PDB file of N, CA and C in Angstrom:
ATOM      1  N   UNK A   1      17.783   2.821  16.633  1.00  0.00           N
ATOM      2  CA  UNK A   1      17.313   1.588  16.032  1.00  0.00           C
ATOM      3  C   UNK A   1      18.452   0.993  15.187  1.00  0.00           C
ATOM      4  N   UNK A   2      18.643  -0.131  15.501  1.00  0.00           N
ATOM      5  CA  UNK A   2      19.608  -1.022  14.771  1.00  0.00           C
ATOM      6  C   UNK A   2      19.116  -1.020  12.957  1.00  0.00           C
ATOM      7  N   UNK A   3      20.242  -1.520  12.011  1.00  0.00           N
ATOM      8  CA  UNK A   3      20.123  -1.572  10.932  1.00  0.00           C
ATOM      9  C   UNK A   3      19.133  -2.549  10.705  1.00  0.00           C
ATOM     10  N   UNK A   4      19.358  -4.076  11.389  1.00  0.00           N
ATOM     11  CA  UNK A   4      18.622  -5.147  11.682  1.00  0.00           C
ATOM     12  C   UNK A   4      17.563  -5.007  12.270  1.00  0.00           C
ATOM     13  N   UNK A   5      17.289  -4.161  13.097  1.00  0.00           N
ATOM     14  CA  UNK A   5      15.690  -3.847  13.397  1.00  0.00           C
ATOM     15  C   UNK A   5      14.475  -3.077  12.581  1.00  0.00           C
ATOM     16  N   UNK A   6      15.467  -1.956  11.766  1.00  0.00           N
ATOM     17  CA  UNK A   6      14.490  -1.463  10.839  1.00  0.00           C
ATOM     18  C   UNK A   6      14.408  -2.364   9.914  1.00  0.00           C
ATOM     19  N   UNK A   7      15.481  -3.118   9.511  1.00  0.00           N
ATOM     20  CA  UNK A   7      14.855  -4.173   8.157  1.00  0.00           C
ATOM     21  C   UNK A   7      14.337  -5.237   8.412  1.00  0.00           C
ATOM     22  N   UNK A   8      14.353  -5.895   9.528  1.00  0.00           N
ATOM     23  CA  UNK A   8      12.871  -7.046  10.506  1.00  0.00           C
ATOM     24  C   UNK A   8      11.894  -5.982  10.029  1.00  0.00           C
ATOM     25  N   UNK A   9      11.864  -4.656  10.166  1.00  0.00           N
ATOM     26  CA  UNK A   9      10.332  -4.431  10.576  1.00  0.00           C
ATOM     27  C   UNK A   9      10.127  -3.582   9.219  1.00  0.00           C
ATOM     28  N   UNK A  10      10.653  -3.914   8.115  1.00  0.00           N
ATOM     29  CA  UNK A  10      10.155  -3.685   6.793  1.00  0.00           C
ATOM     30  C   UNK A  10      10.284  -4.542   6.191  1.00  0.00           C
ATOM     31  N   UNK A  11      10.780  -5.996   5.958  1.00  0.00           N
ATOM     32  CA  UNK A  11      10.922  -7.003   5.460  1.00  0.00           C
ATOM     33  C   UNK A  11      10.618  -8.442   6.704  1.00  0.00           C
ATOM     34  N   UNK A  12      10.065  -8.684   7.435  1.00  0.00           N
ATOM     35  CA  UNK A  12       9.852  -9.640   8.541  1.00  0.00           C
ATOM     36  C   UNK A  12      10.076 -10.818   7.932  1.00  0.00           C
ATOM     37  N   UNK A  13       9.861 -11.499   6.672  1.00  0.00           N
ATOM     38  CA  UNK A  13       9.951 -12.528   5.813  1.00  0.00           C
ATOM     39  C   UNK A  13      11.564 -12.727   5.952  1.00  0.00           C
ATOM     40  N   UNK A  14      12.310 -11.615   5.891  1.00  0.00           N
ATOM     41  CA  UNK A  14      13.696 -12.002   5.213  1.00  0.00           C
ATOM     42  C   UNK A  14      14.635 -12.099   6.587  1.00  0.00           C
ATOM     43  N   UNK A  15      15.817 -12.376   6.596  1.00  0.00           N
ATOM     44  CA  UNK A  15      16.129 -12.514   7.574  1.00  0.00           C
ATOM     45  C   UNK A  15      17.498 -10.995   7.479  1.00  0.00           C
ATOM     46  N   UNK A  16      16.811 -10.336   8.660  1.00  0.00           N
ATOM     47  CA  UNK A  16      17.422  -8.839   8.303  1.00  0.00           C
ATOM     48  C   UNK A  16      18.914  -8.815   8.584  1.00  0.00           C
ATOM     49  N   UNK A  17      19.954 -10.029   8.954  1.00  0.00           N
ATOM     50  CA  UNK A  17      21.383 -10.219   9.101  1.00  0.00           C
ATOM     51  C   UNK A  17      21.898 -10.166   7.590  1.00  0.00           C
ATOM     52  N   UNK A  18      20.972 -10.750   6.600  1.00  0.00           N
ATOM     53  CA  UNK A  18      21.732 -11.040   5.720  1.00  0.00           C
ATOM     54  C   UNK A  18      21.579  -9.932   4.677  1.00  0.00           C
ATOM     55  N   UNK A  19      19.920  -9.277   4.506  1.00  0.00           N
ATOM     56  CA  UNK A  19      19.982  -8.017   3.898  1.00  0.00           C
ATOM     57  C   UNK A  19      20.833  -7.021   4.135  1.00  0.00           C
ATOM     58  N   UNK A  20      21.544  -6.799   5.373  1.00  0.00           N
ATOM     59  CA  UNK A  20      22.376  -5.769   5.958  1.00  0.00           C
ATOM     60  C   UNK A  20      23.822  -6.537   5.448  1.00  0.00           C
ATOM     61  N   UNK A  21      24.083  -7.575   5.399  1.00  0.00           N
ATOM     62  CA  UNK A  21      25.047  -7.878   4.463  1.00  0.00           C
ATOM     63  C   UNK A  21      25.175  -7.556   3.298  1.00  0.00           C
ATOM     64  N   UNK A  22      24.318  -8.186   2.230  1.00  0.00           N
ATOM     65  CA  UNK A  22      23.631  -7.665   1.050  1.00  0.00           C
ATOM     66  C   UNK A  22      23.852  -5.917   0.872  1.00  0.00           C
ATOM     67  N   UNK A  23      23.446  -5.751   1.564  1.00  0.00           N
ATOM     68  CA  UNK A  23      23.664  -3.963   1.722  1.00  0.00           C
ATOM     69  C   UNK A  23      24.702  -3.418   1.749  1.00  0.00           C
ATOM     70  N   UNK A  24      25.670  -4.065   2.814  1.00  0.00           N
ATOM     71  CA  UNK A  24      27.285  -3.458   2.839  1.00  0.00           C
ATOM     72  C   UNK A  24      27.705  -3.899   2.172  1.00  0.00           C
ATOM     73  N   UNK A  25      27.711  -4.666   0.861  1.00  0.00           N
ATOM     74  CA  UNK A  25      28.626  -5.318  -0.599  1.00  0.00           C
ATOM     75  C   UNK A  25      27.904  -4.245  -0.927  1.00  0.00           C
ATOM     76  N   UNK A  26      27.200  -3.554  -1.293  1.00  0.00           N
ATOM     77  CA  UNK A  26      26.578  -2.543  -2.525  1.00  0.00           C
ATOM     78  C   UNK A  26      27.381  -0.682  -1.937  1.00  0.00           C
ATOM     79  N   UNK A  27      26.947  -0.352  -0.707  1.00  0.00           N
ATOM     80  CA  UNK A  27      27.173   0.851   0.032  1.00  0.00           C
ATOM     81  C   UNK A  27      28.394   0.979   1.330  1.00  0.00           C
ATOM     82  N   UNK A  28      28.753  -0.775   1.705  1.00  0.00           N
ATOM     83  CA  UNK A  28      29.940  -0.373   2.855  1.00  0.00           C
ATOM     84  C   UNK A  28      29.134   0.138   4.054  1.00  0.00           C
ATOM     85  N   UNK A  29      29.050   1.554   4.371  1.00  0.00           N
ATOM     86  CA  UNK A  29      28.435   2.286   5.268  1.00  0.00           C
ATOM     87  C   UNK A  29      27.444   2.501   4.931  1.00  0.00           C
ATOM     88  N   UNK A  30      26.229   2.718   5.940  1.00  0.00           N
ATOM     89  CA  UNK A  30      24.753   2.607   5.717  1.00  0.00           C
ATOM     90  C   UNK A  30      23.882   3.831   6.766  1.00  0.00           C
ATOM     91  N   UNK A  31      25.228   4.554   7.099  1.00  0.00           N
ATOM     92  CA  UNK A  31      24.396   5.795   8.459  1.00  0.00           C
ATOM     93  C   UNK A  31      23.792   6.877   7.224  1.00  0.00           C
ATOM     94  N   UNK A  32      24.385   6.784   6.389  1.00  0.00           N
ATOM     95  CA  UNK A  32      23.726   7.784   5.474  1.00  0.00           C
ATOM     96  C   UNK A  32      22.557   7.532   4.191  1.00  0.00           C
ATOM     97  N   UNK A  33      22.447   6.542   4.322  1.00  0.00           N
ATOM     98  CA  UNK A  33      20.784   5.905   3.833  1.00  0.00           C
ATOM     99  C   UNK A  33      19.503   6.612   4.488  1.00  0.00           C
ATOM    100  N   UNK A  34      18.911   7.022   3.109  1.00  0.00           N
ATOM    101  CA  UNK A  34      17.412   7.063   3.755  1.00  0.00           C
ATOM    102  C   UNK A  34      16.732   5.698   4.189  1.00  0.00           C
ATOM    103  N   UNK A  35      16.016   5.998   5.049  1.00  0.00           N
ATOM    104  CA  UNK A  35      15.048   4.559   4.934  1.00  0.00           C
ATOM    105  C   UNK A  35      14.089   4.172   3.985  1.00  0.00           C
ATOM    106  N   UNK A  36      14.092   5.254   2.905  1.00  0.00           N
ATOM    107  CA  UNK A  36      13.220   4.227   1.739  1.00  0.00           C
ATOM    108  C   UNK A  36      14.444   3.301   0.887  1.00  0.00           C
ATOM    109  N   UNK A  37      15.815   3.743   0.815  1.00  0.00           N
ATOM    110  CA  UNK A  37      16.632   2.805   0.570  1.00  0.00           C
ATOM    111  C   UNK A  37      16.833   1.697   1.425  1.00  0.00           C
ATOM    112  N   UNK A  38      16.689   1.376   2.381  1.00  0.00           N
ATOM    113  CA  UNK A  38      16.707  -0.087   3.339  1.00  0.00           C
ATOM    114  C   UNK A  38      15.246  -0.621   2.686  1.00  0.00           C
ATOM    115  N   UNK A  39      14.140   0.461   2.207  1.00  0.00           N
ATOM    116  CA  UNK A  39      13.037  -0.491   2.271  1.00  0.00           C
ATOM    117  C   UNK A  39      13.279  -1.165   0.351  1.00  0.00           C
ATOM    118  N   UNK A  40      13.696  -0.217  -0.179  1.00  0.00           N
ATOM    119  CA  UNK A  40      14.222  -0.920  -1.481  1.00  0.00           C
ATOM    120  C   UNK A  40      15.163  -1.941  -1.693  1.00  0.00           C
ATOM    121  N   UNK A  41      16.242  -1.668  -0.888  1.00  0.00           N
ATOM    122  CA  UNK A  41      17.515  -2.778  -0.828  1.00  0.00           C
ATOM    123  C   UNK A  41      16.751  -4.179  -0.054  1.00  0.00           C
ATOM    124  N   UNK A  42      15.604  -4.458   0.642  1.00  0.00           N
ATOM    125  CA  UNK A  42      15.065  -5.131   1.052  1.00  0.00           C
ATOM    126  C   UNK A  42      14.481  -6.231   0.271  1.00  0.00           C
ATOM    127  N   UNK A  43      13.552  -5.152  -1.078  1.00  0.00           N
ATOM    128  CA  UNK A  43      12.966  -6.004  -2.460  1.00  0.00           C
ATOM    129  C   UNK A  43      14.015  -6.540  -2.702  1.00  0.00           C
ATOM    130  N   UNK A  44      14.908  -5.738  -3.450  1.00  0.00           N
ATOM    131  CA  UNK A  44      15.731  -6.694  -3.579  1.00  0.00           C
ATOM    132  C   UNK A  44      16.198  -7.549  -3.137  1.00  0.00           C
ATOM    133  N   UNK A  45      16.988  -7.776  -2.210  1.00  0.00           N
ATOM    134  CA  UNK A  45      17.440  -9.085  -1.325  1.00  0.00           C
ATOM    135  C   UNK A  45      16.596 -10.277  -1.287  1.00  0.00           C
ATOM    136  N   UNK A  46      14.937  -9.741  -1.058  1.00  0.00           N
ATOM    137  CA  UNK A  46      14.125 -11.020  -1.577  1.00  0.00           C
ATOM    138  C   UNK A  46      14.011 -11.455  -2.862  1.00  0.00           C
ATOM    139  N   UNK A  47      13.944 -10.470  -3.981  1.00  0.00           N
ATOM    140  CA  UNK A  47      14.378 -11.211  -5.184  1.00  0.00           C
ATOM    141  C   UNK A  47      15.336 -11.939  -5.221  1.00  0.00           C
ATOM    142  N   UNK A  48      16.590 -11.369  -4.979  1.00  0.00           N
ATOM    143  CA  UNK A  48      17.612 -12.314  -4.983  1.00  0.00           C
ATOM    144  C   UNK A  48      17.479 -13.732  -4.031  1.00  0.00           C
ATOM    145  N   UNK A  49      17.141 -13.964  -3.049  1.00  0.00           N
ATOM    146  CA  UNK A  49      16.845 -15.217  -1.677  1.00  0.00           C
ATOM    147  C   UNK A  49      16.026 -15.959  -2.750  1.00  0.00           C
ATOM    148  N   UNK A  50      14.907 -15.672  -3.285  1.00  0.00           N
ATOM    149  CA  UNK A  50      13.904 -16.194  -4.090  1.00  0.00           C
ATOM    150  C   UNK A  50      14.779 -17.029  -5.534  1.00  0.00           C
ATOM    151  N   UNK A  51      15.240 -16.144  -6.436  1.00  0.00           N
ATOM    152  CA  UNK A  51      16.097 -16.461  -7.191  1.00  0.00           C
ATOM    153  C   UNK A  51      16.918 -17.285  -7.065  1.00  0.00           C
ATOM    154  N   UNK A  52      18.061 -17.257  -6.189  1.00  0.00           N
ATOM    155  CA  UNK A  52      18.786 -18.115  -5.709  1.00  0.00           C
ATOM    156  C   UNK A  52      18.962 -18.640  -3.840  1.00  0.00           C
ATOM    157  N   UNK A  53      18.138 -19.514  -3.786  1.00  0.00           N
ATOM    158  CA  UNK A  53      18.228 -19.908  -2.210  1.00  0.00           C
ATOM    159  C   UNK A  53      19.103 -19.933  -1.486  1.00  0.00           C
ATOM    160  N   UNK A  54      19.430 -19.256  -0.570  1.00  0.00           N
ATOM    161  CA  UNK A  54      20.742 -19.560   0.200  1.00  0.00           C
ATOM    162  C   UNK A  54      21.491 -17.966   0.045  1.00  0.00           C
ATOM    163  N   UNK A  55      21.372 -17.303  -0.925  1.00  0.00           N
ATOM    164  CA  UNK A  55      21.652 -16.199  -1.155  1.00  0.00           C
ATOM    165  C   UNK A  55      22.252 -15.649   0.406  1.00  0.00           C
ATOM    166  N   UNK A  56      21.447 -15.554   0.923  1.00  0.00           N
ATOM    167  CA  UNK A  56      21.545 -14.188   2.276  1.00  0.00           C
ATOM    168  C   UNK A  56      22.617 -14.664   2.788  1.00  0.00           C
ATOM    169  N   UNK A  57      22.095 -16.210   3.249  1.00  0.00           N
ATOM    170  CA  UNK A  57      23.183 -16.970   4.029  1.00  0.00           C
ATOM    171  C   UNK A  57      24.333 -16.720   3.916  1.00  0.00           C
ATOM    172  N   UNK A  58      24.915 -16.961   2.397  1.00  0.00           N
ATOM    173  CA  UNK A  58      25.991 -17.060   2.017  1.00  0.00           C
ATOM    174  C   UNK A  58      26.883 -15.172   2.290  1.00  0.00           C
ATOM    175  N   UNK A  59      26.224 -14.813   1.564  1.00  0.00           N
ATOM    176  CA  UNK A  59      26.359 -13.321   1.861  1.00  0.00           C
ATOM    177  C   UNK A  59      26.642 -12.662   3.467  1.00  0.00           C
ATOM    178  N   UNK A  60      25.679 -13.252   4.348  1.00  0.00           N
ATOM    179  CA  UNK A  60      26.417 -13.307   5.335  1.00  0.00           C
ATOM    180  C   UNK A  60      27.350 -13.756   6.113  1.00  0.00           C
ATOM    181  N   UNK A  61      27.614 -14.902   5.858  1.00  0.00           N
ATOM    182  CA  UNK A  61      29.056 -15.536   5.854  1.00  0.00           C
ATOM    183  C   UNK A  61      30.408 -15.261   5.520  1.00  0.00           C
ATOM    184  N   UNK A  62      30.039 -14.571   4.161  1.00  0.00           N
ATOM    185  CA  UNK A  62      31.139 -14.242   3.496  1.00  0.00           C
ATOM    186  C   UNK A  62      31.645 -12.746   4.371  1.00  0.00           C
ATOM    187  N   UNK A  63      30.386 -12.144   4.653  1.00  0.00           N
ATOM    188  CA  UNK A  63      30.741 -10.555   5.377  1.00  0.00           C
ATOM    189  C   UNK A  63      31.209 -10.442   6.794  1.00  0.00           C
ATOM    190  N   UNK A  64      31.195 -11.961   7.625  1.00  0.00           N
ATOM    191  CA  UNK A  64      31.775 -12.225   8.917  1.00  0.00           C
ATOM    192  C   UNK A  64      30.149 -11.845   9.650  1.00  0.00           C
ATOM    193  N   UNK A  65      29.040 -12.294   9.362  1.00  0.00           N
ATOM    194  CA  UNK A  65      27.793 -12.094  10.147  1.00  0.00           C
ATOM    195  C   UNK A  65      27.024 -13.133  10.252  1.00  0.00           C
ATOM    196  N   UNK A  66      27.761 -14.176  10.355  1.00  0.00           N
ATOM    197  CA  UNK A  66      26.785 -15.999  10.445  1.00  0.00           C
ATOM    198  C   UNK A  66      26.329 -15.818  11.555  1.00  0.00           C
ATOM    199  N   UNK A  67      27.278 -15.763  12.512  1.00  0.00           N
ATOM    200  CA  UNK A  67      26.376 -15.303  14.206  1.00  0.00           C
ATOM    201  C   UNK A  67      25.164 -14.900  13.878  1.00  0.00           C
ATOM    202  N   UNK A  68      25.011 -13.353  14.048  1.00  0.00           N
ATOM    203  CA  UNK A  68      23.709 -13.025  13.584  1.00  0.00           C
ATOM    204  C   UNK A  68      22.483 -13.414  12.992  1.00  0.00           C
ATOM    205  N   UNK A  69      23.149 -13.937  11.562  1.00  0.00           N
ATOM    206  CA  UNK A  69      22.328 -14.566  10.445  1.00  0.00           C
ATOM    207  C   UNK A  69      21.627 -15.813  11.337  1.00  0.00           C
ATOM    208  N   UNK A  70      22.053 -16.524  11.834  1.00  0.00           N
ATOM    209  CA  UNK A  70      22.121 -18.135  13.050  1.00  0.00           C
ATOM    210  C   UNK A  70      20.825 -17.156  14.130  1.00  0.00           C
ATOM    211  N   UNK A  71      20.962 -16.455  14.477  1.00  0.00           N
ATOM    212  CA  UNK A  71      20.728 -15.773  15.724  1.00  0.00           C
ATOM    213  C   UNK A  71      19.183 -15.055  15.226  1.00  0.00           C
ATOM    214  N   UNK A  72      19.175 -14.653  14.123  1.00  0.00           N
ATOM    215  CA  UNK A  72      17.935 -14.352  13.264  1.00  0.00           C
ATOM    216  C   UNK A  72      16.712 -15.281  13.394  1.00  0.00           C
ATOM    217  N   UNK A  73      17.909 -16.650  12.662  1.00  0.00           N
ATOM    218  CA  UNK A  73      16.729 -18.106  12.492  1.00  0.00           C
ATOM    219  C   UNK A  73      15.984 -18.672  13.700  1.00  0.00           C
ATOM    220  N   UNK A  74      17.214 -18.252  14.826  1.00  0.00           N
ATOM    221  CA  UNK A  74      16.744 -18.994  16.423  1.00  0.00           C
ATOM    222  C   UNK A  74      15.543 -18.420  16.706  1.00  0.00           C
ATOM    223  N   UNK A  75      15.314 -17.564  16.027  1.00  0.00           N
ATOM    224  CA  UNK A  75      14.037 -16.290  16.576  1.00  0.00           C
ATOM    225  C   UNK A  75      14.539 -15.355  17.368  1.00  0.00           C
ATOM    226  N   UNK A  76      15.260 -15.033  17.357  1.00  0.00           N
ATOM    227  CA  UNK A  76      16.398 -13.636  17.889  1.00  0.00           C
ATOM    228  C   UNK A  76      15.086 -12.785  18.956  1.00  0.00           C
TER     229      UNK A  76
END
């Protein structure tokens, strides 16, 4: 299972390109995460999207994952 598939299917609201961005600014590598940390790093990311709009976006942009992030919104 992709990083992006487990966090669609614990966060479906958020768009899981940019939490996995969000994620690699905090940890880099992510094979060694439990999955209650993807489901925590998740809250967060929606706090933050909520807080400041555009958040993910940007975050993914900056990490080289707009494709994705784009590819999320299309309904992937």
């Amino acid at each position: 299972m992709s990083y992006q598939t487990l966090l669609h299917e614990l966060a479906p609201e958020l768009n899981p390109a940019g939490v996995e961005a969000s994620m690699r600014l905090q940890y880099g590598t992510l094979n060694h995460l439990p999955r209650e940390i993807f489901a925590e790093e998740a809250k967060i990311a929606g706090a933050c999207e909520r807080q400041s709009p555009g958040y993910l976006r940007r975050i993914a942009d900056s990490m080289g994952m707009a494709d994705e992030y784009s590819a999320w919104e299309a309904g992937r």
